[in-house]
mmCIF file of C-alpha atoms in Angstrom:
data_model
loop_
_atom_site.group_PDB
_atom_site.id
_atom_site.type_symbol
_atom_site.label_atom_id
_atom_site.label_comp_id
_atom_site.label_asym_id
_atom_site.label_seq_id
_atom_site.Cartn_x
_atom_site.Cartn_y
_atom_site.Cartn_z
ATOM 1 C CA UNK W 1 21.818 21.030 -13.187
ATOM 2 C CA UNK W 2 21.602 21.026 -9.400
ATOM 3 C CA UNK W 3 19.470 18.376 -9.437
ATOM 4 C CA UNK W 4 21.463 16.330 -11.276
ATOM 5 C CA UNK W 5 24.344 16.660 -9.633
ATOM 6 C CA UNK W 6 24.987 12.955 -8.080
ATOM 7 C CA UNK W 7 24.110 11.478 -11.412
ATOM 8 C CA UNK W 8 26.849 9.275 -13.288
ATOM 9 C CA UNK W 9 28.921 10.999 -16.243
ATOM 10 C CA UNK W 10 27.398 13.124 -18.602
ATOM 11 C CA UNK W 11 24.037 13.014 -16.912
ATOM 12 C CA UNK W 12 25.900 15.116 -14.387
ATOM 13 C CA UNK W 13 27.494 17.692 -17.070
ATOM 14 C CA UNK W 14 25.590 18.277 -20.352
ATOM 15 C CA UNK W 15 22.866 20.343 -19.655
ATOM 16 C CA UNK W 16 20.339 18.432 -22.032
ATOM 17 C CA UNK W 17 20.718 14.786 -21.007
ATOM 18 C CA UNK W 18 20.872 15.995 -16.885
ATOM 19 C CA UNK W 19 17.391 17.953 -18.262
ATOM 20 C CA UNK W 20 15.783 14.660 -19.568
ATOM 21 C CA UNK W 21 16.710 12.229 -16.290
ATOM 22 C CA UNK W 22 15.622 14.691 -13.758
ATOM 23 C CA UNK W 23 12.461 14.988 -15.926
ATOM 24 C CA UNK W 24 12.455 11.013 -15.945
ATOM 25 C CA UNK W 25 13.523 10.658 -12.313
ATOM 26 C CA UNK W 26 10.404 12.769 -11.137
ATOM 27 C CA UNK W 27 7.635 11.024 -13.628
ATOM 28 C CA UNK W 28 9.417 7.617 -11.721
ATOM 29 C CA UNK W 29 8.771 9.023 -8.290
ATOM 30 C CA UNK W 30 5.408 10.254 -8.979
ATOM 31 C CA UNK W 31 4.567 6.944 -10.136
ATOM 32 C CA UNK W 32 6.621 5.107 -7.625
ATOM 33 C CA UNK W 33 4.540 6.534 -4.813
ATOM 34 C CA UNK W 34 1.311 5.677 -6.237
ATOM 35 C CA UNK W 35 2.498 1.969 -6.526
ATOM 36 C CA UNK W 36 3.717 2.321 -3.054
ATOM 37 C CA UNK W 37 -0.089 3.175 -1.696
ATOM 38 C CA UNK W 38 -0.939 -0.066 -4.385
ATOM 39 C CA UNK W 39 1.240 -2.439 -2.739
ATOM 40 C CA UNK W 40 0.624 -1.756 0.891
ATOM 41 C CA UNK W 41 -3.320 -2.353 0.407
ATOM 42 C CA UNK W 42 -2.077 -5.269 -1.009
ATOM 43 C CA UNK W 43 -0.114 -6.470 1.816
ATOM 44 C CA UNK W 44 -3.279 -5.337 4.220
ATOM 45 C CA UNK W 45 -5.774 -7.459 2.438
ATOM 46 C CA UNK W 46 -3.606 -10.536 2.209
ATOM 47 C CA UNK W 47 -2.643 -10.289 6.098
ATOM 48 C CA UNK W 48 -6.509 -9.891 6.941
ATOM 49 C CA UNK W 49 -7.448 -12.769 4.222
ATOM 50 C CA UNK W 50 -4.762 -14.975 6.425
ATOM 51 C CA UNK W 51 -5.699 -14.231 9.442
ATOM 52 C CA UNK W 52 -9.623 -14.491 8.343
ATOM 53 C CA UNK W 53 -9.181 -18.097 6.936
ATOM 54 C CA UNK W 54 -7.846 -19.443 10.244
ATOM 55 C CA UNK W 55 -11.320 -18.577 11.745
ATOM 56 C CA UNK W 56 -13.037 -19.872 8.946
ATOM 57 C CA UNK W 57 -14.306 -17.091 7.506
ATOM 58 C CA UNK W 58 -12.927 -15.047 3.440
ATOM 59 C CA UNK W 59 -11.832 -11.977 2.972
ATOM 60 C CA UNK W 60 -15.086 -11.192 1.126
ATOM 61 C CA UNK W 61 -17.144 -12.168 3.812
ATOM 62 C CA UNK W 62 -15.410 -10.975 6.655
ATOM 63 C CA UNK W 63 -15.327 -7.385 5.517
ATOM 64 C CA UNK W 64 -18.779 -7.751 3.855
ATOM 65 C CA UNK W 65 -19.892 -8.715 7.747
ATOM 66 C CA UNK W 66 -18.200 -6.009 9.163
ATOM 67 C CA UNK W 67 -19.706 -3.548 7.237
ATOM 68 C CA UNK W 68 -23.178 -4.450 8.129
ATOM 69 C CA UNK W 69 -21.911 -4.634 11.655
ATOM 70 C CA UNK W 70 -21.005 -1.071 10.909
ATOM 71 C CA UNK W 71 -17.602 -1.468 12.271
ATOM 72 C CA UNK W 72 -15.578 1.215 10.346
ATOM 73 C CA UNK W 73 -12.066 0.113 10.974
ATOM 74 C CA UNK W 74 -9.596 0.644 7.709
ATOM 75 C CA UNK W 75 -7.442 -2.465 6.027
ATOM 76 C CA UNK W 76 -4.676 -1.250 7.755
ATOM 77 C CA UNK W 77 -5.930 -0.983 11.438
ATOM 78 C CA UNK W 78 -7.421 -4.680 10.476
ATOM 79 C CA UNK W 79 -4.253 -5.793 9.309
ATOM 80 C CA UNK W 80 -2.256 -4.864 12.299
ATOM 81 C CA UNK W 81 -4.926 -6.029 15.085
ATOM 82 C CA UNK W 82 -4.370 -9.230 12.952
ATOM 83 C CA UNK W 83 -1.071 -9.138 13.770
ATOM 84 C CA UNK W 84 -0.747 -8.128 16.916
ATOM 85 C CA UNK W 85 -4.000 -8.745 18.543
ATOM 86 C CA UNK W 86 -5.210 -11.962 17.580
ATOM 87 C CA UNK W 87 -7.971 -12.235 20.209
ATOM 88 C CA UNK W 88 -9.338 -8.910 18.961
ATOM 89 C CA UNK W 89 -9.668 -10.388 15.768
ATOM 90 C CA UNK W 90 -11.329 -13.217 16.303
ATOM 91 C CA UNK W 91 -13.949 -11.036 18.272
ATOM 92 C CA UNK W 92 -14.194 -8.896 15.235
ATOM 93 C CA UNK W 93 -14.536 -11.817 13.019
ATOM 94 C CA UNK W 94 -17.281 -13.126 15.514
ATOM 95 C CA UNK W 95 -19.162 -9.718 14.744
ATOM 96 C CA UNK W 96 -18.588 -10.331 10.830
ATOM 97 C CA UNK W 97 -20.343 -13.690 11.177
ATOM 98 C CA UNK W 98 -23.435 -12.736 12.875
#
């Protein structure tokens, strides 16, 4: 019932309906940070494929060239040089393509 306690109505005051949205509201967060991890790669990938295509290069490639480079930087470090280190990028994408 303490957890319920903000809810609207009888969510708030009958013991078995409170019981059955805090069990609901925790199965949604669970689930809403997976999709939270989900949605952020997302974003990554699309800000490297961006960023990528104005060199010339896909997103397939690019990373595929940066692994045999052995450069072991993650989407997100990629997607925020990207962002805020253009000329870094392009370097990194000149790695990728050799």
């Amino acid at each position: 019932m303490k957890q319920a306690s903000g809810y609207y109505g009888s969510r708030s005051t009958r013991f078995k309906v409170a019981h059955e949205t805090v069990l609901r509201a925790m199965a949604l967060m669970f689930r809403g940070r997976k999709e939270r991890k989900r949605d952020f790669r997302r974003l990554w990938v699309v800000r490297i494929n961006a960023a990528a295509r104005a060199l010339g290069l896909s997103y397939s490639r690019l990373m595929g060239g940066l692994k045999r480079a052995r450069v072991d930087l993650d989407r997100k470090s990629l997607a925020d040089l990207a962002l805020s280190d253009p000329k870094g990028f392009a370097t990194l994408a000149e790695m990728a393509k050799a």
